[in-house]
Tab-separated table of C-alpha atoms and ligand atoms in Angstrom:
chain	number	residue	atom	x	y	z
A	1	UNK	CA	48.434	9.558	-38.707
A	2	UNK	CA	45.626	11.633	-40.108
A	3	UNK	CA	42.948	9.141	-39.236
A	4	UNK	CA	43.817	8.869	-35.580
A	5	UNK	CA	44.248	12.656	-35.350
A	6	UNK	CA	40.785	13.181	-36.662
A	7	UNK	CA	39.448	10.651	-34.175
A	8	UNK	CA	41.194	12.423	-31.389
A	9	UNK	CA	39.844	15.806	-32.475
A	10	UNK	CA	36.355	14.448	-32.676
A	11	UNK	CA	36.685	12.988	-29.223
A	12	UNK	CA	37.783	16.326	-27.789
A	13	UNK	CA	35.038	18.156	-29.574
A	14	UNK	CA	32.326	15.848	-28.327
A	15	UNK	CA	33.746	16.058	-24.798
A	16	UNK	CA	33.644	19.852	-24.816
A	17	UNK	CA	30.201	20.140	-26.375
A	18	UNK	CA	27.416	21.046	-23.961
A	19	UNK	CA	25.428	17.993	-22.943
A	20	UNK	CA	21.858	18.167	-24.142
A	21	UNK	CA	19.571	15.584	-22.599
A	22	UNK	CA	17.969	13.469	-25.251
A	23	UNK	CA	14.209	13.574	-24.768
A	24	UNK	CA	12.905	10.155	-23.763
A	25	UNK	CA	10.903	8.372	-26.419
A	26	UNK	CA	7.187	8.385	-25.724
A	27	UNK	CA	5.140	5.384	-24.624
A	28	UNK	CA	1.381	5.001	-24.164
A	29	UNK	CA	0.126	4.146	-20.643
A	30	UNK	CA	-2.993	4.367	-18.479
A	31	UNK	CA	-3.611	7.246	-16.079
A	32	UNK	CA	-4.969	5.168	-13.189
A	33	UNK	CA	-6.714	1.954	-14.236
A	34	UNK	CA	-7.846	0.499	-17.554
A	35	UNK	CA	-11.396	0.879	-16.180
A	36	UNK	CA	-14.534	-1.200	-16.268
A	37	UNK	CA	-16.077	-0.903	-19.758
A	38	UNK	CA	-19.470	-1.951	-18.370
A	39	UNK	CA	-19.588	1.095	-16.087
A	40	UNK	CA	-17.783	3.814	-17.993
A	41	UNK	CA	-16.843	4.769	-21.573
A	42	UNK	CA	-13.517	3.287	-22.731
A	43	UNK	CA	-10.543	5.311	-21.495
A	44	UNK	CA	-7.822	6.721	-23.743
A	45	UNK	CA	-4.174	6.058	-22.837
A	46	UNK	CA	-1.891	9.032	-22.229
A	47	UNK	CA	1.659	9.417	-23.557
A	48	UNK	CA	4.649	9.789	-21.227
A	49	UNK	CA	8.424	9.545	-21.568
A	50	UNK	CA	9.746	5.976	-21.482
A	51	UNK	CA	10.362	5.185	-17.787
A	52	UNK	CA	13.870	4.594	-16.469
A	53	UNK	CA	13.598	1.480	-14.329
A	54	UNK	CA	17.112	1.891	-12.923
A	55	UNK	CA	16.602	5.338	-11.330
A	56	UNK	CA	17.590	5.310	-7.641
A	57	UNK	CA	16.717	5.144	-4.828
A	58	UNK	CA	13.757	2.978	-5.798
A	59	UNK	CA	15.033	1.056	-8.827
A	60	UNK	CA	13.059	-1.881	-10.149
A	61	UNK	CA	13.354	-4.319	-13.021
A	62	UNK	CA	10.623	-5.993	-15.017
A	63	UNK	CA	11.404	-9.558	-16.069
A	64	UNK	CA	11.783	-10.469	-19.732
A	65	UNK	CA	13.098	-8.358	-22.584
A	66	UNK	CA	12.444	-4.617	-22.879
A	67	UNK	CA	10.428	-3.707	-25.976
A	68	UNK	CA	11.731	-0.634	-27.850
A	69	UNK	CA	9.882	2.440	-26.523
A	70	UNK	CA	6.999	3.262	-28.877
A	71	UNK	CA	3.268	3.950	-28.835
A	72	UNK	CA	1.800	0.450	-28.639
A	73	UNK	CA	-1.873	-0.463	-28.946
A	74	UNK	CA	-3.728	-1.180	-25.695
A	75	UNK	CA	-4.242	-4.914	-25.361
A	76	UNK	CA	-0.772	-5.872	-26.623
A	77	UNK	CA	2.032	-7.347	-24.517
A	78	UNK	CA	4.303	-4.397	-25.310
A	79	UNK	CA	1.627	-1.915	-24.207
A	80	UNK	CA	1.235	-3.774	-20.925
A	81	UNK	CA	4.992	-3.712	-20.363
A	82	UNK	CA	5.030	0.088	-20.425
A	83	UNK	CA	1.744	0.361	-18.522
A	84	UNK	CA	3.395	-1.527	-15.641
A	85	UNK	CA	6.812	0.141	-15.920
A	86	UNK	CA	5.414	3.695	-16.094
A	87	UNK	CA	3.033	3.135	-13.167
A	88	UNK	CA	5.830	1.747	-10.989
A	89	UNK	CA	8.157	4.604	-11.958
A	90	UNK	CA	5.445	7.091	-10.999
A	91	UNK	CA	5.112	5.524	-7.534
A	92	UNK	CA	8.861	5.154	-7.054
A	93	UNK	CA	9.513	8.787	-8.053
A	94	UNK	CA	6.758	10.040	-5.765
A	95	UNK	CA	7.789	8.189	-2.606
A	96	UNK	CA	11.527	8.672	-3.148
A	97	UNK	CA	11.038	12.414	-2.506
A	98	UNK	CA	9.021	11.742	0.669
A	99	UNK	CA	10.834	8.930	2.531
A	100	UNK	CA	13.855	9.583	4.790
A	101	UNK	CA	17.111	9.728	2.829
A	102	UNK	CA	18.949	6.434	2.774
A	103	UNK	CA	15.735	4.399	2.596
A	104	UNK	CA	16.197	1.286	0.450
A	105	UNK	CA	14.113	-1.729	-0.534
A	106	UNK	CA	14.121	-4.654	1.865
A	107	UNK	CA	14.964	-6.953	-1.037
A	108	UNK	CA	18.128	-5.121	-2.167
A	109	UNK	CA	19.009	-2.320	-4.572
A	110	UNK	CA	16.567	-3.358	-7.304
A	111	UNK	CA	12.985	-4.545	-6.802
A	112	UNK	CA	12.310	-7.438	-9.209
A	113	UNK	CA	8.935	-7.412	-10.986
A	114	UNK	CA	7.354	-10.528	-12.456
A	115	UNK	CA	4.811	-9.079	-14.898
A	116	UNK	CA	2.923	-12.345	-15.418
A	117	UNK	CA	3.410	-15.110	-12.867
A	118	UNK	CA	0.545	-17.336	-13.977
A	119	UNK	CA	-3.205	-17.621	-13.563
A	120	UNK	CA	-4.937	-15.657	-10.789
A	121	UNK	CA	-6.935	-12.474	-10.222
A	122	UNK	CA	-4.388	-11.056	-7.806
A	123	UNK	CA	-0.947	-9.534	-7.342
A	124	UNK	CA	1.457	-9.602	-4.398
A	125	UNK	CA	4.632	-8.231	-2.828
A	126	UNK	CA	7.045	-10.544	-1.066
A	127	UNK	CA	10.528	-10.348	0.415
A	128	UNK	CA	11.135	-13.718	-1.212
A	129	UNK	CA	12.125	-15.551	1.956
A	130	UNK	CA	10.050	-18.598	1.040
A	131	UNK	CA	8.887	-20.211	-2.187
A	132	UNK	CA	8.477	-17.090	-4.374
A	133	UNK	CA	11.171	-14.871	-5.856
A	134	UNK	CA	11.463	-11.461	-4.105
A	135	UNK	CA	9.591	-8.427	-5.396
A	136	UNK	CA	6.259	-7.824	-7.094
A	137	UNK	CA	4.243	-10.556	-8.791
A	138	UNK	CA	1.363	-9.955	-11.199
A	139	UNK	CA	-1.000	-12.457	-12.833
A	140	UNK	CA	-3.553	-12.954	-15.579
A	141	UNK	CA	-6.843	-14.805	-15.792
A	142	UNK	CA	-9.524	-15.269	-18.432
A	143	UNK	CA	-13.013	-14.471	-17.137
A	144	UNK	CA	-16.122	-14.659	-19.317
A	145	UNK	CA	-14.082	-14.641	-22.517
A	146	UNK	CA	-11.814	-11.762	-21.579
A	147	UNK	CA	-8.267	-11.986	-20.196
A	148	UNK	CA	-7.418	-9.630	-17.341
A	149	UNK	CA	-3.806	-8.752	-16.451
A	150	UNK	CA	-3.414	-7.345	-12.935
A	151	UNK	CA	-0.108	-5.642	-13.843
A	152	UNK	CA	-1.809	-3.543	-16.521
A	153	UNK	CA	-3.570	-1.486	-13.851
A	154	UNK	CA	-1.589	1.427	-12.374
A	155	UNK	CA	-3.895	1.211	-9.330
A	156	UNK	CA	-2.663	-2.319	-8.642
A	157	UNK	CA	0.974	-1.591	-9.513
A	158	UNK	CA	1.030	1.423	-7.198
A	159	UNK	CA	-0.730	-0.547	-4.433
A	160	UNK	CA	1.819	-3.389	-4.624
A	161	UNK	CA	4.786	-1.057	-4.741
A	162	UNK	CA	3.191	0.732	-1.771
A	163	UNK	CA	3.700	-2.467	0.239
A	164	UNK	CA	7.372	-2.470	-0.758
A	165	UNK	CA	7.739	1.239	0.166
A	166	UNK	CA	6.124	0.737	3.578
A	167	UNK	CA	8.309	-2.321	4.124
A	168	UNK	CA	11.333	-0.127	3.352
A	169	UNK	CA	10.386	2.566	5.879
A	170	UNK	CA	8.852	0.351	8.619
A	171	UNK	CA	10.061	-3.251	8.232
A	172	UNK	CA	8.727	-4.202	11.660
A	173	UNK	CA	5.174	-4.105	10.281
A	174	UNK	CA	5.811	-6.998	7.902
A	175	UNK	CA	5.430	-9.745	10.487
A	176	UNK	CA	3.464	-7.780	13.108
A	177	UNK	CA	0.818	-10.252	14.208
A	178	UNK	CA	-2.120	-7.890	14.621
A	179	UNK	CA	-5.105	-7.143	12.421
A	180	UNK	CA	-4.600	-3.371	12.390
A	181	UNK	CA	-0.954	-3.537	11.280
A	182	UNK	CA	-1.891	-5.871	8.406
A	183	UNK	CA	-4.883	-3.710	7.483
A	184	UNK	CA	-2.762	-0.563	7.611
A	185	UNK	CA	-0.330	-2.163	5.139
A	186	UNK	CA	-3.286	-2.660	2.785
A	187	UNK	CA	-4.512	0.874	3.342
A	188	UNK	CA	-1.012	2.205	2.636
A	189	UNK	CA	-1.136	0.310	-0.680
A	190	UNK	CA	-4.418	2.025	-1.547
A	191	UNK	CA	-3.149	5.427	-0.356
A	192	UNK	CA	-0.045	4.875	-2.501
A	193	UNK	CA	-2.300	4.210	-5.503
A	194	UNK	CA	-4.364	7.362	-4.884
A	195	UNK	CA	-1.291	9.562	-4.370
A	196	UNK	CA	0.589	8.098	-7.343
A	197	UNK	CA	-2.399	8.624	-9.643
A	198	UNK	CA	-2.535	12.253	-8.530
A	199	UNK	CA	0.995	12.848	-9.873
A	200	UNK	CA	-0.484	12.757	-13.398
A	201	UNK	CA	-1.447	16.344	-14.315
A	202	UNK	CA	-4.311	15.395	-16.654
A	203	UNK	CA	-5.711	13.050	-14.007
A	204	UNK	CA	-5.732	15.802	-11.362
A	205	UNK	CA	-7.814	18.003	-13.683
A	206	UNK	CA	-10.236	15.168	-14.361
A	207	UNK	CA	-10.689	14.301	-10.689
A	208	UNK	CA	-11.336	17.921	-9.714
A	209	UNK	CA	-13.944	18.093	-12.449
A	210	UNK	CA	-15.525	14.738	-11.554
A	211	UNK	CA	-15.814	15.590	-7.838
A	212	UNK	CA	-16.468	19.317	-8.361
A	213	UNK	CA	-13.556	19.924	-6.025
A	214	UNK	CA	-14.926	17.773	-3.183
A	215	UNK	CA	-12.385	15.001	-3.372
A	216	UNK	CA	-13.976	12.588	-0.906
A	217	UNK	CA	-16.797	11.899	-3.345
A	218	UNK	CA	-16.650	8.679	-5.325
A	219	UNK	CA	-14.367	9.264	-8.297
A	220	UNK	CA	-11.606	7.678	-10.297
A	221	UNK	CA	-9.217	8.493	-7.462
A	222	UNK	CA	-11.352	6.907	-4.717
A	223	UNK	CA	-12.181	3.812	-6.774
A	224	UNK	CA	-9.330	1.340	-6.666
A	225	UNK	CA	-8.827	-1.197	-9.440
A	226	UNK	CA	-12.059	-0.900	-11.397
A	227	UNK	CA	-10.962	-3.514	-13.924
A	228	UNK	CA	-9.871	-6.225	-11.467
A	229	UNK	CA	-13.062	-5.511	-9.518
A	230	UNK	CA	-15.070	-6.174	-12.688
A	231	UNK	CA	-13.295	-9.493	-13.242
A	232	UNK	CA	-13.821	-10.706	-9.650
A	233	UNK	CA	-17.457	-9.509	-9.708
A	234	UNK	CA	-18.294	-11.967	-12.502
A	235	UNK	CA	-17.619	-14.942	-10.235
A	236	UNK	CA	-18.069	-13.457	-6.741
A	237	UNK	CA	-20.373	-10.423	-6.992
A	238	UNK	CA	-20.510	-9.771	-3.243
A	239	UNK	CA	-16.722	-9.841	-2.704
A	240	UNK	CA	-16.024	-6.464	-4.303
A	241	UNK	CA	-17.657	-3.037	-4.380
A	242	UNK	CA	-20.272	-2.440	-7.119
A	243	UNK	CA	-17.964	-0.117	-9.062
A	244	UNK	CA	-14.384	-1.254	-8.288
A	245	UNK	CA	-12.291	-3.509	-6.053
A	246	UNK	CA	-12.403	-1.109	-3.068
A	247	UNK	CA	-13.771	2.422	-2.826
A	248	UNK	CA	-12.183	4.844	-0.347
A	249	UNK	CA	-15.314	7.030	-0.570
A	250	UNK	CA	-17.269	4.892	1.906
A	251	UNK	CA	-19.063	5.420	5.202
A	252	UNK	CA	-17.457	2.768	7.397
A	253	UNK	CA	-16.902	3.624	11.056
A	254	UNK	CA	-14.173	2.061	13.178
A	255	UNK	CA	-14.987	-1.078	15.161
A	256	UNK	CA	-12.572	-3.082	17.254
A	257	UNK	CA	-11.535	-5.590	14.537
A	258	UNK	CA	-11.403	-8.417	17.085
A	259	UNK	CA	-15.173	-8.100	17.382
A	260	UNK	CA	-15.730	-8.406	13.607
A	261	UNK	CA	-16.210	-11.629	11.613
A	262	UNK	CA	-13.132	-12.914	9.733
A	263	UNK	CA	-14.874	-12.364	6.396
A	264	UNK	CA	-17.950	-10.556	5.093
A	265	UNK	CA	-19.483	-9.241	1.859
A	266	UNK	CA	-17.871	-6.042	0.572
A	267	UNK	CA	-20.848	-4.052	1.855
A	268	UNK	CA	-19.856	-4.836	5.484
A	269	UNK	CA	-16.711	-4.491	7.500
A	270	UNK	CA	-14.792	-7.624	8.525
A	271	UNK	CA	-11.445	-8.199	10.209
A	272	UNK	CA	-9.969	-9.327	6.879
A	273	UNK	CA	-7.147	-6.786	6.294
A	274	UNK	CA	-8.342	-5.540	2.872
A	275	UNK	CA	-11.847	-5.084	4.218
A	276	UNK	CA	-10.734	-3.360	7.420
A	277	UNK	CA	-8.237	-1.189	5.505
A	278	UNK	CA	-11.186	0.747	4.087
A	279	UNK	CA	-11.771	2.577	7.378
A	280	UNK	CA	-8.316	4.136	7.365
A	281	UNK	CA	-8.368	4.800	3.604
A	282	UNK	CA	-11.687	6.631	3.979
A	283	UNK	CA	-10.306	8.873	6.743
A	284	UNK	CA	-7.264	9.541	4.569
A	285	UNK	CA	-9.442	10.558	1.616
A	286	UNK	CA	-11.505	12.816	3.901
A	287	UNK	CA	-8.275	14.416	5.118
A	288	UNK	CA	-6.972	14.847	1.572
A	289	UNK	CA	-10.248	16.508	0.580
A	290	UNK	CA	-10.183	18.849	3.594
A	291	UNK	CA	-6.523	19.770	3.119
A	292	UNK	CA	-7.141	20.509	-0.570
A	293	UNK	CA	-9.899	22.970	0.309
A	294	UNK	CA	-7.548	24.782	2.676
A	295	UNK	CA	-5.186	25.685	-0.169
A	296	UNK	CA	-7.359	28.505	-1.549
A	297	UNK	CA	-10.979	29.510	-2.108
A	298	UNK	CA	-10.843	27.850	-5.510
A	299	UNK	CA	-8.024	25.300	-5.396
A	300	UNK	CA	-6.426	24.171	-8.641
A	301	UNK	CA	-4.739	21.063	-10.001
A	302	UNK	CA	-1.405	22.490	-8.822
A	303	UNK	CA	-2.856	22.866	-5.323
A	304	UNK	CA	-3.862	19.228	-5.494
A	305	UNK	CA	-0.300	18.233	-6.292
A	306	UNK	CA	0.914	20.223	-3.275
A	307	UNK	CA	-1.759	18.640	-1.076
A	308	UNK	CA	-0.796	15.139	-2.202
A	309	UNK	CA	2.842	15.759	-1.274
A	310	UNK	CA	1.982	17.347	2.079
A	311	UNK	CA	-0.327	14.548	3.221
A	312	UNK	CA	2.210	11.933	2.101
A	313	UNK	CA	4.949	13.659	4.104
A	314	UNK	CA	2.743	13.861	7.194
A	315	UNK	CA	1.845	10.183	6.771
A	316	UNK	CA	5.449	9.036	6.410
A	317	UNK	CA	6.599	11.167	9.350
A	318	UNK	CA	3.846	9.602	11.462
A	319	UNK	CA	4.703	6.059	10.385
A	320	UNK	CA	8.283	6.734	11.410
A	321	UNK	CA	7.302	7.614	14.954
A	322	UNK	CA	4.054	5.707	15.642
A	323	UNK	CA	4.616	2.641	17.850
A	324	UNK	CA	3.395	-0.702	16.518
A	325	UNK	CA	0.645	-1.751	18.908
A	326	UNK	CA	-2.671	-3.627	18.523
A	327	UNK	CA	-4.623	-0.336	18.130
A	328	UNK	CA	-2.196	0.871	15.469
A	329	UNK	CA	-4.723	2.969	13.507
A	330	UNK	CA	-5.212	5.369	16.401
A	331	UNK	CA	-1.465	5.677	16.902
A	332	UNK	CA	-0.772	6.522	13.252
A	333	UNK	CA	-3.661	9.010	13.318
A	334	UNK	CA	-2.410	10.677	16.512
A	335	UNK	CA	1.102	10.898	15.115
A	336	UNK	CA	-0.230	12.393	11.861
A	337	UNK	CA	-1.986	15.110	13.837
A	338	UNK	CA	1.235	15.688	15.772
A	339	UNK	CA	3.388	15.688	12.606
A	340	UNK	CA	1.096	18.314	11.081
A	341	UNK	CA	1.909	20.655	13.930
A	342	UNK	CA	5.623	20.743	13.161
A	343	UNK	CA	7.479	22.589	10.382
A	344	UNK	CA	6.870	23.118	7.542
A	345	UNK	CA	3.122	22.580	8.166
A	346	UNK	CA	2.915	24.425	11.503
A	347	UNK	CA	-0.601	23.390	12.371
A	348	UNK	CA	-2.224	24.366	9.070
A	349	UNK	CA	-3.796	20.928	8.601
A	350	UNK	CA	-4.201	19.938	12.261
A	351	UNK	CA	-7.956	20.450	12.597
A	352	UNK	CA	-8.740	18.782	9.269
A	353	UNK	CA	-6.720	15.720	10.185
A	354	UNK	CA	-8.161	15.486	13.686
A	355	UNK	CA	-11.751	15.774	12.502
A	356	UNK	CA	-11.195	13.267	9.675
A	357	UNK	CA	-10.010	10.639	12.142
A	358	UNK	CA	-12.666	11.455	14.766
A	359	UNK	CA	-15.393	11.238	12.130
A	360	UNK	CA	-14.332	7.656	11.345
A	361	UNK	CA	-13.890	6.651	14.981
A	362	UNK	CA	-10.164	6.046	14.448
A	363	UNK	CA	-9.566	8.627	17.161
A	364	UNK	CA	-12.021	8.851	20.022
A	365	UNK	CA	-13.081	12.341	21.069
A	366	UNK	CA	-11.039	11.871	24.235
A	367	UNK	CA	-8.035	10.949	22.098
A	368	UNK	CA	-8.413	14.051	19.958
A	369	UNK	CA	-8.505	16.161	23.112
A	370	UNK	CA	-5.412	14.394	24.485
A	371	UNK	CA	-3.379	15.108	21.357
A	372	UNK	CA	-4.359	18.754	21.467
A	373	UNK	CA	-2.968	19.075	24.970
A	374	UNK	CA	0.410	17.517	24.091
A	375	UNK	CA	3.195	20.020	23.718
A	376	UNK	CA	4.442	19.660	20.187
A	377	UNK	CA	7.971	20.705	21.088
A	378	UNK	CA	8.156	17.590	23.261
A	379	UNK	CA	7.357	15.444	20.292
A	380	UNK	CA	10.297	13.285	19.208
A	381	UNK	CA	11.837	14.541	15.987
A	382	UNK	CA	13.893	11.451	15.192
A	383	UNK	CA	11.951	8.914	13.243
A	384	UNK	CA	12.072	5.373	14.550
A	385	UNK	CA	12.831	4.215	11.025
A	386	UNK	CA	15.472	6.764	10.163
A	387	UNK	CA	17.663	4.771	12.443
A	388	UNK	CA	16.657	1.482	10.938
A	389	UNK	CA	20.005	0.160	12.039
A	390	UNK	CA	19.454	1.222	15.617
A	391	UNK	CA	16.211	-0.607	16.190
A	392	UNK	CA	15.550	-4.246	15.384
A	393	UNK	CA	13.955	-4.846	11.982
A	394	UNK	CA	11.404	-7.182	13.511
A	395	UNK	CA	9.199	-7.188	16.575
A	396	UNK	CA	9.704	-9.483	19.574
A	397	UNK	CA	8.228	-12.975	19.466
A	398	UNK	CA	5.794	-14.540	21.904
A	399	UNK	CA	4.318	-17.997	22.154
A	400	UNK	CA	0.610	-18.582	21.572
A	401	UNK	CA	-1.460	-21.752	21.756
A	402	UNK	CA	-1.675	-23.662	18.486
A	403	UNK	CA	-3.876	-26.463	19.801
A	404	UNK	CA	-6.770	-25.594	17.488
A	405	UNK	CA	-4.730	-25.346	14.287
A	406	UNK	CA	-3.813	-28.970	13.720
A	407	UNK	CA	-0.074	-28.395	13.936
A	408	UNK	CA	2.489	-30.950	15.046
A	409	UNK	CA	3.228	-28.810	18.141
A	410	UNK	CA	0.881	-27.213	20.637
A	411	UNK	CA	2.442	-23.759	20.556
A	412	UNK	CA	3.397	-21.294	17.850
A	413	UNK	CA	5.701	-18.282	18.022
A	414	UNK	CA	4.415	-15.024	16.490
A	415	UNK	CA	5.728	-11.448	16.305
A	416	UNK	CA	3.705	-9.352	18.733
A	417	UNK	CA	2.957	-5.641	18.439
A	418	UNK	CA	4.293	-4.284	21.697
A	419	UNK	CA	6.131	-1.020	21.097
A	420	UNK	CA	5.804	1.552	23.877
A	421	UNK	CA	3.144	4.201	23.252
A	422	UNK	CA	3.884	7.923	23.287
A	423	UNK	CA	0.245	8.996	23.154
A	424	UNK	CA	-2.235	7.253	25.423
A	425	UNK	CA	-4.947	7.404	22.779
A	426	UNK	CA	-7.347	4.837	21.393
A	427	UNK	CA	-10.126	4.603	18.858
A	428	UNK	CA	-13.802	5.185	19.521
A	429	UNK	CA	-16.079	2.377	20.619
A	430	UNK	CA	-19.558	1.973	19.197
A	431	UNK	CA	-21.182	2.339	22.608
A	432	UNK	CA	-19.753	5.319	24.442
A	433	UNK	CA	-16.248	6.711	24.678
A	434	UNK	CA	-12.982	5.050	23.823
A	435	UNK	CA	-12.210	1.362	23.333
A	436	UNK	CA	-10.040	-0.490	25.805
A	437	UNK	CA	-6.750	-1.276	24.062
A	438	UNK	CA	-6.085	-4.960	23.467
A	439	UNK	CA	-3.017	-6.682	24.862
A	440	UNK	CA	-0.409	-7.581	22.190
A	441	UNK	CA	-0.693	-11.297	22.986
A	442	UNK	CA	-4.474	-11.233	22.709
A	443	UNK	CA	-4.333	-9.300	19.423
A	444	UNK	CA	-1.838	-11.813	18.030
A	445	UNK	CA	-4.052	-14.759	18.973
A	446	UNK	CA	-7.038	-13.117	17.330
A	447	UNK	CA	-5.230	-12.365	14.051
A	448	UNK	CA	-3.756	-15.882	13.985
A	449	UNK	CA	-7.187	-17.427	14.416
A	450	UNK	CA	-8.515	-15.255	11.561
A	451	UNK	CA	-5.706	-16.368	9.258
A	452	UNK	CA	-6.358	-20.047	9.944
A	453	UNK	CA	-10.123	-19.568	9.540
A	454	UNK	CA	-9.599	-17.932	6.149
A	455	UNK	CA	-7.136	-20.618	5.060
A	456	UNK	CA	-4.319	-18.113	4.662
A	457	UNK	CA	-1.594	-20.202	6.382
A	458	UNK	CA	0.643	-22.716	4.621
A	459	UNK	CA	1.399	-25.208	7.422
A	460	UNK	CA	3.578	-27.365	5.147
A	461	UNK	CA	5.021	-30.408	6.839
A	462	UNK	CA	4.045	-29.106	10.281
A	463	UNK	CA	0.361	-29.905	9.830
A	464	UNK	CA	-1.051	-33.112	11.249
A	465	UNK	CA	-2.977	-35.013	8.636
A	466	UNK	CA	-6.675	-35.174	9.274
A	467	UNK	CA	-6.785	-32.396	11.861
A	468	UNK	CA	-7.235	-28.681	11.613
A	469	UNK	CA	-8.747	-26.677	8.785
A	470	UNK	CA	-7.504	-27.437	5.292
A	471	UNK	CA	-8.011	-24.812	2.613
A	472	UNK	CA	-6.374	-24.937	-0.739
A	473	UNK	CA	-8.491	-22.219	-2.338
A	474	UNK	CA	-7.222	-19.072	-0.656
A	475	UNK	CA	-3.961	-17.273	-1.416
A	476	UNK	CA	-1.648	-18.120	1.467
A	477	UNK	CA	-0.098	-14.993	2.912
A	478	UNK	CA	1.540	-16.763	5.860
A	479	UNK	CA	3.682	-19.831	6.405
A	480	UNK	CA	4.737	-21.969	9.384
A	481	UNK	CA	8.500	-22.503	9.581
A	482	UNK	CA	10.869	-23.942	12.191
A	483	UNK	CA	13.426	-21.664	13.833
A	484	UNK	CA	15.691	-22.868	16.625
A	485	UNK	CA	13.345	-25.742	17.414
A	486	UNK	CA	10.184	-23.594	17.595
A	487	UNK	CA	7.372	-23.354	15.067
A	488	UNK	CA	7.136	-19.710	13.957
A	489	UNK	CA	4.394	-18.019	11.938
A	490	UNK	CA	5.909	-15.781	9.243
A	491	UNK	CA	4.446	-13.585	6.554
A	492	UNK	CA	5.062	-14.774	3.031
A	493	UNK	CA	3.457	-11.893	1.083
A	494	UNK	CA	0.995	-9.004	0.975
A	495	UNK	CA	-1.516	-9.411	-1.838
A	496	UNK	CA	-3.815	-6.837	-3.391
A	497	UNK	CA	-7.252	-8.307	-3.119
A	498	UNK	CA	-9.480	-11.194	-2.478
A	499	UNK	CA	-9.075	-14.630	-3.894
A	500	UNK	CA	-12.033	-16.831	-3.304
A	501	UNK	CA	-11.002	-19.706	-5.515
B	1	ZN	ZN1	-2.115	-5.411	-0.724
């Protein structure tokens, strides 16, 4: 029959025709953050191809219906959809080229994203083991007549997805009951935001211009979440930096976090993980700046792209091998210096990295000397995470006293940071020389006390009425559950900032 013949011919023809990829429709998105209109002129969105949420290995899915790709006006729901989706795709594409092959989300093949989960000035990542659905959660809140959406900011999206990426490559950190592991998770979120932003070509040009090539100056790349910072500043001016939520261009020097108060104004360091994260983020920005200058006498935006990939690779290699211990910052730093000495970097960045960490006290001078004397060929090549199946996905548990916390039992099990060290290095103390490393049990007790003091623990039915601190104002990152007859402290989520109620 003629009709079916024609159909068949057409089919053959279309099968034989060369496949030409259809260009993705364009959508309008932000480069890094919608910005703080009080501090800077309004920013103009850029146009990018509509993001493919399903691309592996780091697929994600925003809840709700997908608006047809188009250039939407900033301030509309459809604009925000693509602002979130494009920012997450940028982060997912970046890290998927850096992480060991076979790395997958902890929550399954697709990371769910709730673009607006209610009223708050916050966002969080969770595995979804407790009351929240797994994945990323963003919020909105009206402040002084203006409604802020945390998911509209690429800085916040890339920070939250950073938690999910780090959880994919080093799941043992999730429940590690030590201040430095929790703070490093926050720093990784901020580093993820900086590195993801730098994948936008126009943004690289702007940052080089703004900093005159000295990248550790305050700039749009160092300032995290200007808009959310502006919203929080209205109600709690001392909780955030004057120009953003957190600025990696800061002058904080390492202190043993167990000697710091559990909270403090943004101008001081506290043991609160977001606050303490700023020490590591600052060293990272210093290192990025130094590595960029090594590329040529007048490094370009392309050199900056190369630098961003190199430092991310060194960071991920180090995370794969650094043991999880109470003084985790110094271990990651030492392993970054070591990773920079192996191929393909071959020592090019070694001195920059070492001096960046010494300058912040994350490595003591003695530590820096120790790393230099280690034979790189003895350094283990296999990442601890590459064999995720070979090592347990969580740290061992130990019992600590819960007498002060108003629980129905007197002891509480927590996951302690007690991997074996490869480098006997520590951070610098403020007096002279290196700090004495804390014991895992002691570090766990200290972090637990901090969490209860800040009201970050949901004790649920295990709290005794009328005893212990009761806070309903803070976002609760941890929860007490019962496992095999013991009360166990578990992490519920990593959030992006500070909720003061
Ligand atoms: Zn966070």
